[in-house]
PDB file of C-alpha atoms in Angstrom:
ATOM      1  CA  MET C 306     -38.028  10.828   1.220  1.00 86.00           C
ATOM      2  CA  LYS C 307     -36.203   8.144   3.178  1.00 89.00           C
ATOM      3  CA  ILE C 308     -33.817   5.422   2.012  1.00 89.00           C
ATOM      4  CA  ILE C 309     -35.318   2.040   2.850  1.00 89.00           C
ATOM      5  CA  HIS C 310     -32.966  -0.272   0.982  1.00 90.00           C
ATOM      6  CA  ILE C 311     -29.637  -0.191  -0.864  1.00 90.00           C
ATOM      7  CA  GLU C 312     -28.740  -2.836  -3.410  1.00 89.00           C
ATOM      8  CA  LYS C 313     -25.510  -3.391  -5.272  1.00 87.00           C
ATOM      9  CA  LYS C 314     -26.296  -3.542  -8.987  1.00 86.00           C
ATOM     10  CA  ASN C 315     -22.769  -4.422 -10.143  1.00 86.00           C
ATOM     11  CA  GLU C 316     -19.158  -3.568  -9.249  1.00 83.00           C
ATOM     12  CA  ARG C 317     -19.612   0.088 -10.216  1.00 87.00           C
ATOM     13  CA  ASN C 318     -23.234   0.937  -9.420  1.00 90.00           C
ATOM     14  CA  VAL C 319     -25.850   0.713  -6.681  1.00 91.00           C
ATOM     15  CA  VAL C 320     -29.624   1.101  -6.581  1.00 92.00           C
ATOM     16  CA  VAL C 321     -31.076   3.215  -3.773  1.00 91.00           C
ATOM     17  CA  PHE C 322     -34.727   2.436  -2.944  1.00 92.00           C
ATOM     18  CA  LEU C 323     -36.852   5.186  -1.374  1.00 91.00           C
ATOM     19  CA  ASP C 324     -40.023   4.984   0.691  1.00 89.00           C
ATOM     20  CA  ASN C 325     -42.078   6.739  -2.032  1.00 90.00           C
ATOM     21  CA  ASN C 326     -41.278   3.930  -4.531  1.00 89.00           C
ATOM     22  CA  GLU C 327     -38.634   6.070  -6.270  1.00 89.00           C
ATOM     23  CA  LYS C 328     -35.237   4.584  -7.164  1.00 90.00           C
ATOM     24  CA  LEU C 329     -31.841   6.202  -7.514  1.00 88.00           C
ATOM     25  CA  PHE C 330     -29.292   4.554  -9.780  1.00 92.00           C
ATOM     26  CA  LEU C 331     -25.898   5.838  -8.655  1.00 93.00           C
ATOM     27  CA  SER C 332     -22.261   5.049  -9.254  1.00 92.00           C
ATOM     28  CA  TYR C 333     -20.609   3.540  -6.212  1.00 90.00           C
ATOM     29  CA  GLU C 334     -18.275   6.528  -6.036  1.00 91.00           C
ATOM     30  CA  ILE C 335     -21.103   9.087  -5.921  1.00 92.00           C
ATOM     31  CA  PHE C 336     -22.946   6.913  -3.395  1.00 88.00           C
ATOM     32  CA  LEU C 337     -19.948   6.846  -1.038  1.00 90.00           C
ATOM     33  CA  LYS C 338     -19.044  10.490  -1.608  1.00 91.00           C
ATOM     34  CA  ASN C 339     -22.491  11.591  -0.421  1.00 90.00           C
ATOM     35  CA  GLY C 340     -22.493   9.355   2.649  1.00 91.00           C
ATOM     36  CA  LEU C 341     -25.820   7.737   1.816  1.00 88.00           C
ATOM     37  CA  LYS C 342     -27.104   4.937   4.044  1.00 89.00           C
ATOM     38  CA  LYS C 343     -30.306   3.233   5.094  1.00 90.00           C
ATOM     39  CA  ASN C 344     -32.821   5.565   6.797  1.00 89.00           C
ATOM     40  CA  SER C 345     -31.095   8.695   5.436  1.00 87.00           C
ATOM     41  CA  GLU C 346     -33.518  11.470   4.551  1.00 90.00           C
ATOM     42  CA  ILE C 347     -33.300  12.880   1.023  1.00 89.00           C
ATOM     43  CA  SER C 348     -35.075  16.081   0.037  1.00 90.00           C
ATOM     44  CA  GLU C 349     -36.465  16.642  -3.442  1.00 90.00           C
ATOM     45  CA  SER C 350     -33.678  19.104  -4.261  1.00 92.00           C
ATOM     46  CA  ARG C 351     -30.974  16.701  -3.059  1.00 92.00           C
ATOM     47  CA  PHE C 352     -32.597  13.894  -5.049  1.00 91.00           C
ATOM     48  CA  ASN C 353     -32.264  15.988  -8.219  1.00 92.00           C
ATOM     49  CA  LEU C 354     -28.694  17.031  -7.361  1.00 93.00           C
ATOM     50  CA  LEU C 355     -27.680  13.408  -6.920  1.00 93.00           C
ATOM     51  CA  ILE C 356     -29.046  12.598 -10.369  1.00 93.00           C
ATOM     52  CA  GLU C 357     -27.100  15.504 -11.906  1.00 94.00           C
ATOM     53  CA  GLU C 358     -23.920  14.607 -10.047  1.00 94.00           C
ATOM     54  CA  ASN C 359     -24.202  11.029 -11.215  1.00 93.00           C
ATOM     55  CA  GLN C 360     -24.734  12.091 -14.833  1.00 95.00           C
ATOM     56  CA  LYS C 361     -21.661  14.346 -14.706  1.00 95.00           C
ATOM     57  CA  TYR C 362     -19.629  11.520 -13.221  1.00 94.00           C
ATOM     58  CA  PHE C 363     -20.443   9.215 -16.136  1.00 94.00           C
ATOM     59  CA  ILE C 364     -19.881  11.990 -18.697  1.00 96.00           C
ATOM     60  CA  LYS C 365     -16.404  12.472 -17.252  1.00 95.00           C
ATOM     61  CA  LEU C 366     -15.741   8.725 -17.335  1.00 94.00           C
ATOM     62  CA  LYS C 367     -16.743   8.592 -20.992  1.00 95.00           C
ATOM     63  CA  ALA C 368     -14.524  11.571 -21.857  1.00 96.00           C
ATOM     64  CA  ILE C 369     -11.547  10.006 -20.069  1.00 95.00           C
ATOM     65  CA  ASP C 370     -12.229   6.736 -21.889  1.00 95.00           C
ATOM     66  CA  TYR C 371     -11.973   8.552 -25.239  1.00 96.00           C
ATOM     67  CA  LEU C 372      -8.763  10.258 -24.143  1.00 95.00           C
ATOM     68  CA  SER C 373      -7.232   6.967 -22.969  1.00 94.00           C
ATOM     69  CA  ARG C 374      -7.399   5.672 -26.539  1.00 93.00           C
ATOM     70  CA  ARG C 375      -5.724   8.680 -28.168  1.00 93.00           C
ATOM     71  CA  LEU C 376      -5.363  12.422 -27.739  1.00 93.00           C
ATOM     72  CA  HIS C 377      -8.438  14.423 -28.767  1.00 95.00           C
ATOM     73  CA  SER C 378      -9.116  18.103 -29.230  1.00 96.00           C
ATOM     74  CA  SER C 379     -11.705  19.731 -26.971  1.00 96.00           C
ATOM     75  CA  TYR C 380     -13.968  20.089 -29.998  1.00 96.00           C
ATOM     76  CA  GLU C 381     -13.763  16.363 -30.790  1.00 96.00           C
ATOM     77  CA  ILE C 382     -14.577  15.319 -27.230  1.00 97.00           C
ATOM     78  CA  LYS C 383     -17.473  17.769 -27.048  1.00 96.00           C
ATOM     79  CA  ASN C 384     -18.994  16.439 -30.275  1.00 96.00           C
ATOM     80  CA  LYS C 385     -18.626  12.799 -29.212  1.00 96.00           C
ATOM     81  CA  LEU C 386     -20.314  13.488 -25.876  1.00 96.00           C
ATOM     82  CA  LYS C 387     -23.123  15.425 -27.571  1.00 96.00           C
ATOM     83  CA  LEU C 388     -23.754  12.436 -29.835  1.00 95.00           C
ATOM     84  CA  LYS C 389     -24.268  10.371 -26.683  1.00 93.00           C
ATOM     85  CA  GLY C 390     -27.167  12.652 -25.791  1.00 94.00           C
ATOM     86  CA  TYR C 391     -25.657  14.239 -22.689  1.00 94.00           C
ATOM     87  CA  LYS C 392     -26.754  17.735 -21.665  1.00 93.00           C
ATOM     88  CA  GLU C 393     -24.557  20.422 -23.215  1.00 94.00           C
ATOM     89  CA  GLU C 394     -24.306  22.379 -19.953  1.00 95.00           C
ATOM     90  CA  PHE C 395     -22.943  19.277 -18.216  1.00 96.00           C
ATOM     91  CA  ILE C 396     -20.526  18.631 -21.077  1.00 97.00           C
ATOM     92  CA  THR C 397     -19.227  22.211 -20.878  1.00 96.00           C
ATOM     93  CA  GLU C 398     -18.651  21.853 -17.144  1.00 96.00           C
ATOM     94  CA  ILE C 399     -16.829  18.547 -17.538  1.00 96.00           C
ATOM     95  CA  LEU C 400     -14.622  19.860 -20.362  1.00 96.00           C
ATOM     96  CA  LYS C 401     -13.643  22.858 -18.239  1.00 96.00           C
ATOM     97  CA  ASP C 402     -12.648  20.524 -15.409  1.00 95.00           C
ATOM     98  CA  LEU C 403     -10.623  18.268 -17.743  1.00 96.00           C
ATOM     99  CA  ILE C 404      -8.796  21.269 -19.206  1.00 95.00           C
ATOM    100  CA  GLU C 405      -8.017  22.745 -15.790  1.00 95.00           C
ATOM    101  CA  ASN C 406      -6.633  19.399 -14.600  1.00 92.00           C
ATOM    102  CA  GLY C 407      -4.490  18.889 -17.704  1.00 91.00           C
ATOM    103  CA  HIS C 408      -6.389  15.894 -19.071  1.00 93.00           C
ATOM    104  CA  LEU C 409      -7.488  17.842 -22.151  1.00 95.00           C
ATOM    105  CA  ASP C 410      -4.906  20.043 -23.873  1.00 95.00           C
ATOM    106  CA  ASP C 411      -5.454  21.449 -27.376  1.00 96.00           C
ATOM    107  CA  GLN C 412      -1.835  22.651 -27.590  1.00 94.00           C
ATOM    108  CA  LYS C 413      -0.505  19.163 -26.820  1.00 95.00           C
ATOM    109  CA  PHE C 414      -2.996  17.617 -29.260  1.00 96.00           C
ATOM    110  CA  CYS C 415      -1.953  20.070 -31.980  1.00 95.00           C
ATOM    111  CA  ILE C 416       1.751  19.275 -31.542  1.00 93.00           C
ATOM    112  CA  GLN C 417       1.220  15.509 -31.639  1.00 93.00           C
ATOM    113  CA  PHE C 418      -1.178  15.656 -34.590  1.00 94.00           C
ATOM    114  CA  ALA C 419       1.213  17.849 -36.609  1.00 91.00           C
ATOM    115  CA  GLU C 420       4.202  15.601 -35.873  1.00 89.00           C
ATOM    116  CA  GLU C 421       2.350  12.403 -36.749  1.00 91.00           C
ATOM    117  CA  LYS C 422       0.903  13.699 -40.003  1.00 90.00           C
ATOM    118  CA  SER C 423       4.180  15.293 -41.049  1.00 87.00           C
ATOM    119  CA  PHE C 424       6.538  12.412 -40.269  1.00 87.00           C
ATOM    120  CA  LEU C 425       4.267   9.424 -40.827  1.00 87.00           C
ATOM    121  CA  LYS C 426       1.808  10.589 -43.486  1.00 86.00           C
ATOM    122  CA  LYS C 427       4.095  13.148 -45.165  1.00 88.00           C
ATOM    123  CA  TRP C 428       1.298  15.719 -45.229  1.00 89.00           C
ATOM    124  CA  SER C 429       1.994  19.303 -46.233  1.00 90.00           C
ATOM    125  CA  ARG C 430       1.786  21.946 -43.489  1.00 89.00           C
ATOM    126  CA  LYS C 431      -1.157  23.489 -45.358  1.00 90.00           C
ATOM    127  CA  LYS C 432      -3.118  20.219 -45.186  1.00 91.00           C
ATOM    128  CA  ILE C 433      -2.210  19.745 -41.522  1.00 92.00           C
ATOM    129  CA  LYS C 434      -3.390  23.258 -40.642  1.00 93.00           C
ATOM    130  CA  ILE C 435      -6.674  22.728 -42.501  1.00 93.00           C
ATOM    131  CA  GLU C 436      -7.309  19.456 -40.661  1.00 94.00           C
ATOM    132  CA  LEU C 437      -6.441  21.018 -37.297  1.00 96.00           C
ATOM    133  CA  ALA C 438      -8.933  23.815 -37.965  1.00 96.00           C
ATOM    134  CA  LYS C 439     -11.582  21.178 -38.733  1.00 95.00           C
ATOM    135  CA  LYS C 440     -10.871  19.656 -35.328  1.00 95.00           C
ATOM    136  CA  GLY C 441     -11.645  22.984 -33.686  1.00 95.00           C
ATOM    137  CA  ILE C 442      -8.096  23.992 -32.797  1.00 96.00           C
ATOM    138  CA  ASN C 443      -7.769  27.728 -32.191  1.00 95.00           C
ATOM    139  CA  ARG C 444      -5.901  29.589 -34.947  1.00 94.00           C
ATOM    140  CA  ASP C 445      -3.457  31.106 -32.444  1.00 95.00           C
ATOM    141  CA  ILE C 446      -2.503  27.636 -31.175  1.00 94.00           C
ATOM    142  CA  ILE C 447      -1.883  26.412 -34.734  1.00 93.00           C
ATOM    143  CA  ILE C 448       0.299  29.431 -35.504  1.00 91.00           C
ATOM    144  CA  SER C 449       2.318  29.035 -32.298  1.00 89.00           C
ATOM    145  CA  VAL C 450       2.933  25.320 -32.872  1.00 87.00           C
ATOM    146  CA  PHE C 451       4.150  25.790 -36.446  1.00 85.00           C
ATOM    147  CA  ALA C 452       6.235  28.813 -35.473  1.00 82.00           C
ATOM    148  CA  ASN C 453       8.384  26.527 -33.325  1.00 61.00           C
ATOM    149  CA  ASN C 454       9.054  24.055 -36.139  1.00 58.00           C
ATOM    150  CA  ASN C 455      11.505  24.177 -39.009  1.00 59.00           C
ATOM    151  CA  GLU C 456       8.649  24.070 -41.494  1.00 63.00           C
ATOM    152  CA  GLU C 457      10.514  24.637 -44.752  1.00 64.00           C
ATOM    153  CA  ASP C 458      12.956  21.748 -44.332  1.00 73.00           C
ATOM    154  CA  ALA C 459      10.227  19.323 -43.287  1.00 78.00           C
ATOM    155  CA  GLU C 460       7.980  20.523 -46.101  1.00 83.00           C
ATOM    156  CA  PHE C 461      10.605  19.911 -48.774  1.00 88.00           C
ATOM    157  CA  THR C 462      11.587  16.533 -47.319  1.00 86.00           C
ATOM    158  CA  ASN C 463       7.994  15.321 -47.190  1.00 88.00           C
ATOM    159  CA  ALA C 464       7.149  16.534 -50.677  1.00 89.00           C
ATOM    160  CA  LYS C 465      10.305  14.962 -52.100  1.00 90.00           C
ATOM    161  CA  SER C 466       9.639  11.651 -50.345  1.00 89.00           C
ATOM    162  CA  ILE C 467       6.110  11.170 -51.705  1.00 91.00           C
ATOM    163  CA  ALA C 468       7.014  12.621 -55.129  1.00 91.00           C
ATOM    164  CA  GLU C 469       9.846  10.124 -55.585  1.00 91.00           C
ATOM    165  CA  LYS C 470       7.487   7.269 -54.780  1.00 89.00           C
ATOM    166  CA  LYS C 471       4.912   8.642 -57.214  1.00 90.00           C
ATOM    167  CA  LEU C 472       7.581   9.115 -59.897  1.00 91.00           C
ATOM    168  CA  ARG C 473       8.527   5.435 -59.748  1.00 88.00           C
ATOM    169  CA  SER C 474       4.880   4.538 -60.280  1.00 88.00           C
ATOM    170  CA  LEU C 475       4.448   6.940 -63.201  1.00 89.00           C
ATOM    171  CA  LYS C 476       7.630   5.804 -64.970  1.00 86.00           C
ATOM    172  CA  SER C 477       6.304   2.254 -65.052  1.00 84.00           C
ATOM    173  CA  ARG C 478       3.351   3.487 -67.132  1.00 84.00           C
ATOM    174  CA  ASN C 479       5.480   4.521 -70.124  1.00 79.00           C
ATOM    175  CA  MET C 480       4.411   8.198 -69.984  1.00 84.00           C
ATOM    176  CA  SER C 481       6.163  11.139 -71.603  1.00 87.00           C
ATOM    177  CA  PHE C 482       8.455  13.398 -69.583  1.00 88.00           C
ATOM    178  CA  GLU C 483       5.972  16.294 -69.730  1.00 89.00           C
ATOM    179  CA  ASP C 484       3.005  14.150 -68.760  1.00 90.00           C
ATOM    180  CA  ILE C 485       4.919  12.875 -65.746  1.00 91.00           C
ATOM    181  CA  ARG C 486       5.713  16.448 -64.689  1.00 90.00           C
ATOM    182  CA  LYS C 487       2.034  17.413 -64.947  1.00 91.00           C
ATOM    183  CA  LYS C 488       0.972  14.369 -62.968  1.00 92.00           C
ATOM    184  CA  LEU C 489       3.508  15.139 -60.236  1.00 93.00           C
ATOM    185  CA  PHE C 490       2.381  18.772 -60.013  1.00 91.00           C
ATOM    186  CA  SER C 491      -1.232  17.640 -59.688  1.00 92.00           C
ATOM    187  CA  PHE C 492      -0.294  14.980 -57.139  1.00 92.00           C
ATOM    188  CA  LEU C 493       1.595  17.418 -54.899  1.00 92.00           C
ATOM    189  CA  SER C 494      -1.050  20.111 -55.252  1.00 89.00           C
ATOM    190  CA  GLN C 495      -3.766  17.732 -54.083  1.00 88.00           C
ATOM    191  CA  ARG C 496      -1.711  17.115 -50.940  1.00 87.00           C
ATOM    192  CA  GLY C 497      -1.451  20.809 -50.151  1.00 86.00           C
ATOM    193  CA  PHE C 498       2.055  21.616 -51.393  1.00 89.00           C
ATOM    194  CA  ASP C 499       2.351  24.998 -53.093  1.00 87.00           C
ATOM    195  CA  TYR C 500       3.358  25.498 -56.744  1.00 89.00           C
ATOM    196  CA  GLU C 501       6.831  26.881 -56.076  1.00 89.00           C
ATOM    197  CA  LEU C 502       7.854  24.082 -53.729  1.00 89.00           C
ATOM    198  CA  SER C 503       6.366  21.469 -56.046  1.00 89.00           C
ATOM    199  CA  GLY C 504       8.403  22.865 -58.933  1.00 90.00           C
ATOM    200  CA  THR C 505      11.615  22.721 -56.884  1.00 91.00           C
ATOM    201  CA  VAL C 506      10.944  19.147 -55.794  1.00 91.00           C
ATOM    202  CA  ILE C 507      10.071  17.967 -59.296  1.00 91.00           C
ATOM    203  CA  SER C 508      13.177  19.619 -60.763  1.00 91.00           C
ATOM    204  CA  THR C 509      15.282  17.951 -58.069  1.00 90.00           C
ATOM    205  CA  ILE C 510      14.010  14.426 -58.611  1.00 88.00           C
ATOM    206  CA  MET C 511      13.737  14.673 -62.422  1.00 86.00           C
ATOM    207  CA  GLY C 512      16.837  16.744 -63.059  1.00 77.00           C
ATOM    208  CA  LYS C 513      18.980  13.959 -64.444  1.00 50.00           C
ATOM    209  CA  GLU C 514      16.286  12.729 -66.808  1.00 54.00           C
ATOM    210  CA  GLU C 515      15.631  16.258 -68.045  1.00 49.00           C
TER     211      GLU C 515
END
Protein backbone atom coordinates (compact mmCIF):
# COMPACT_ATOMS: atom_id res chain seq x y z
CA MET A 1 0.00 0.00 0.00
CA LYS A 2 1.17 3.52 -0.79
CA ILE A 3 0.17 6.86 0.74
CA ILE A 4 -1.36 9.03 -1.97
CA HIS A 5 -2.74 11.89 0.09
CA ILE A 6 -2.60 13.27 3.64
CA GLU A 7 -5.31 15.54 4.97
CA LYS A 8 -5.51 17.40 8.24
CA LYS A 9 -8.80 16.51 9.91
CA ASN A 10 -8.46 18.91 12.86
CA GLU A 11 -5.74 20.24 15.18
CA ARG A 12 -5.08 16.79 16.66
CA ASN A 13 -5.76 14.31 13.86
CA VAL A 14 -4.95 13.57 10.23
CA VAL A 15 -6.43 11.27 7.59
CA VAL A 16 -4.01 9.20 5.53
CA PHE A 17 -5.39 8.07 2.14
CA LEU A 18 -3.94 4.91 0.57
CA ASP A 19 -3.89 3.74 -3.04
CA ASN A 20 -6.17 0.76 -2.25
CA ASN A 21 -8.96 3.12 -1.07
CA GLU A 22 -8.15 2.44 2.60
CA LYS A 23 -7.93 5.32 5.09
CA LEU A 24 -5.93 5.70 8.27
CA PHE A 25 -7.23 8.04 10.94
CA LEU A 26 -4.24 8.94 13.10
CA SER A 27 -3.38 11.41 15.81
CA TYR A 28 -0.93 14.04 14.62
CA GLU A 29 1.59 12.80 17.18
CA ILE A 30 1.50 9.19 15.93
CA PHE A 31 1.65 10.45 12.34
CA LEU A 32 4.82 12.46 13.01
CA LYS A 33 6.39 9.80 15.21
CA ASN A 34 6.21 7.27 12.38
CA GLY A 35 7.59 9.63 9.75
CA LEU A 36 4.71 9.10 7.35
CA LYS A 37 4.61 11.12 4.13
CA LYS A 38 3.20 11.03 0.63
CA ASN A 39 4.38 8.04 -1.44
CA SER A 40 5.50 6.11 1.66
CA GLU A 41 4.93 2.38 1.39
CA ILE A 42 2.92 0.74 4.18
CA SER A 43 2.75 -3.03 4.58
CA GLU A 44 -0.32 -4.79 5.91
CA SER A 45 1.41 -5.51 9.22
CA ARG A 46 2.52 -1.89 9.62
CA PHE A 47 -0.99 -0.72 8.76
CA ASN A 48 -2.37 -2.81 11.64
CA LEU A 49 0.39 -1.67 14.01
CA LEU A 50 -0.39 1.96 13.27
CA ILE A 51 -4.04 1.36 14.14
CA GLU A 52 -3.05 -0.29 17.44
CA GLU A 53 -0.55 2.43 18.28
CA ASN A 54 -3.15 5.08 17.61
CA GLN A 55 -5.72 3.33 19.80
CA LYS A 56 -3.22 3.08 22.67
CA TYR A 57 -2.38 6.75 22.28
CA PHE A 58 -6.02 7.77 22.72
CA ILE A 59 -6.52 5.33 25.62
CA LYS A 60 -3.60 7.00 27.38
CA LEU A 61 -5.00 10.46 26.66
CA LYS A 62 -8.34 9.45 28.15
CA ALA A 63 -6.68 7.99 31.26
CA ILE A 64 -4.62 11.15 31.77
CA ASP A 65 -7.78 13.23 31.32
CA TYR A 66 -9.45 11.30 34.16
CA LEU A 67 -6.37 11.74 36.35
CA SER A 68 -6.21 15.49 35.64
CA ARG A 69 -9.61 15.90 37.28
CA ARG A 70 -8.78 14.00 40.48
CA LEU A 71 -6.64 11.14 41.71
CA HIS A 72 -7.96 7.68 40.81
CA SER A 73 -7.01 4.18 41.83
CA SER A 74 -5.74 1.83 39.12
CA TYR A 75 -8.96 -0.15 39.48
CA GLU A 76 -11.12 2.94 38.88
CA ILE A 77 -9.20 3.96 35.76
CA LYS A 78 -9.32 0.42 34.39
CA ASN A 79 -13.09 0.21 34.85
CA LYS A 80 -13.70 3.61 33.25
CA LEU A 81 -11.60 2.69 30.22
CA LYS A 82 -13.35 -0.68 29.89
CA LEU A 83 -16.70 1.12 29.84
CA LYS A 84 -15.41 3.08 26.85
CA GLY A 85 -15.05 -0.20 24.99
CA TYR A 86 -11.27 -0.23 24.68
CA LYS A 87 -9.44 -3.56 24.43
CA GLU A 88 -8.45 -4.90 27.84
CA GLU A 89 -4.96 -5.87 26.66
CA PHE A 90 -4.35 -2.28 25.54
CA ILE A 91 -5.73 -0.94 28.82
CA THR A 92 -3.41 -3.21 30.81
CA GLU A 93 -0.42 -2.00 28.81
CA ILE A 94 -1.34 1.65 29.26
CA LEU A 95 -1.93 1.26 33.01
CA LYS A 96 1.48 -0.39 33.40
CA ASP A 97 3.09 2.55 31.60
CA LEU A 98 1.23 5.12 33.74
CA ILE A 99 2.26 3.33 36.94
CA GLU A 100 5.90 3.06 35.89
CA ASN A 101 5.99 6.78 35.04
CA GLY A 102 4.35 7.83 38.31
CA HIS A 103 1.11 9.11 36.80
CA LEU A 104 -0.92 6.40 38.55
CA ASP A 105 -0.09 5.64 42.19
CA ASP A 106 -2.43 3.61 44.41
CA GLN A 107 -0.40 4.48 47.53
CA LYS A 108 -0.73 8.21 46.86
CA PHE A 109 -4.44 7.80 46.06
CA CYS A 110 -4.98 5.86 49.29
CA ILE A 111 -3.29 8.54 51.41
CA GLN A 112 -5.26 11.39 49.85
CA PHE A 113 -8.58 9.53 49.99
CA ALA A 114 -8.07 8.62 53.67
CA GLU A 115 -7.12 12.19 54.61
CA GLU A 116 -10.05 13.75 52.77
CA LYS A 117 -12.66 11.37 54.16
CA SER A 118 -11.26 11.60 57.68
CA PHE A 119 -10.84 15.37 57.93
CA LEU A 120 -13.63 16.58 55.66
CA LYS A 121 -16.30 13.88 55.92
CA LYS A 122 -15.42 12.67 59.44
CA TRP A 123 -15.62 9.05 58.33
CA SER A 124 -14.50 6.26 60.63
CA ARG A 125 -11.32 4.39 59.67
CA LYS A 126 -13.43 1.25 59.22
CA LYS A 127 -15.64 2.97 56.63
CA ILE A 128 -12.60 4.44 54.87
CA LYS A 129 -10.92 1.03 54.65
CA ILE A 130 -14.10 -0.55 53.26
CA GLU A 131 -14.41 2.14 50.59
CA LEU A 132 -10.73 1.84 49.66
CA ALA A 133 -11.16 -1.91 49.22
CA LYS A 134 -14.13 -1.23 46.92
CA LYS A 135 -11.84 0.97 44.83
CA GLY A 136 -9.47 -1.95 44.37
CA ILE A 137 -6.71 -0.78 46.70
CA ASN A 138 -4.45 -3.63 47.80
CA ARG A 139 -4.90 -4.65 51.44
CA ASP A 140 -1.18 -4.22 52.16
CA ILE A 141 -1.28 -0.62 50.91
CA ILE A 142 -4.28 0.15 53.14
CA ILE A 143 -2.55 -1.35 56.17
CA SER A 144 0.68 0.57 55.51
CA VAL A 145 -1.11 3.90 55.08
CA PHE A 146 -3.11 3.56 58.30
CA ALA A 147 -0.07 2.29 60.20
CA ASN A 148 1.57 5.68 59.66
CA ASN A 149 -1.38 7.64 61.05
CA ASN A 150 -2.41 8.36 64.61
CA GLU A 151 -5.69 6.55 64.06
CA GLU A 152 -7.10 6.52 67.58
CA ASP A 153 -6.92 10.29 68.12
CA ALA A 154 -8.44 11.05 64.72
CA GLU A 155 -11.11 8.41 65.24
CA PHE A 156 -12.24 9.86 68.56
CA THR A 157 -12.15 13.44 67.25
CA ASN A 158 -14.23 12.58 64.19
CA ALA A 159 -16.78 10.56 66.13
CA LYS A 160 -17.12 13.30 68.75
CA SER A 161 -17.53 16.00 66.10
CA ILE A 162 -20.41 14.32 64.25
CA ALA A 163 -22.00 13.03 67.48
CA GLU A 164 -22.15 16.53 68.96
CA LYS A 165 -23.86 17.80 65.83
CA LYS A 166 -26.32 14.91 65.94
CA LEU A 167 -26.96 15.48 69.66
CA ARG A 168 -28.03 19.07 69.02
CA SER A 169 -30.51 17.82 66.44
CA LEU A 170 -31.90 15.11 68.73
CA LYS A 171 -32.30 17.45 71.71
CA SER A 172 -34.54 19.70 69.64
CA ARG A 173 -36.96 16.78 69.21
CA ASN A 174 -37.83 16.55 72.92
CA MET A 175 -36.60 12.94 73.29
CA SER A 176 -35.75 11.14 76.51
CA PHE A 177 -32.15 10.79 77.66
CA GLU A 178 -32.13 7.04 76.93
CA ASP A 179 -33.69 7.43 73.50
CA ILE A 180 -31.04 9.99 72.59
CA ARG A 181 -28.29 7.60 73.69
CA LYS A 182 -29.76 4.81 71.54
CA LYS A 183 -30.06 7.12 68.55
CA LEU A 184 -26.44 8.25 68.94
CA PHE A 185 -25.19 4.66 69.20
CA SER A 186 -27.10 3.76 66.04
CA PHE A 187 -25.87 6.89 64.27
CA LEU A 188 -22.20 6.21 65.05
CA SER A 189 -22.51 2.52 64.26
CA GLN A 190 -23.90 3.26 60.81
CA ARG A 191 -20.80 5.37 60.15
CA GLY A 192 -18.45 2.55 61.07
CA PHE A 193 -17.44 3.52 64.61
CA ASP A 194 -17.13 0.57 66.99
CA TYR A 195 -19.26 0.09 70.12
CA GLU A 196 -16.54 0.87 72.65
CA LEU A 197 -15.49 4.13 71.02
CA SER A 198 -19.11 5.15 70.51
CA GLY A 199 -19.79 4.59 74.20
CA THR A 200 -16.80 6.73 75.20
CA VAL A 201 -17.84 9.54 72.86
CA ILE A 202 -21.46 9.50 74.00
CA SER A 203 -20.44 9.51 77.67
CA THR A 204 -18.12 12.45 76.97
CA ILE A 205 -20.68 14.63 75.23
CA MET A 206 -23.63 13.67 77.46
CA GLY A 207 -21.79 13.46 80.75
CA LYS A 208 -23.10 16.69 82.22
CA GLU A 209 -26.70 15.92 81.33
CA GLU A 210 -26.41 12.43 82.79
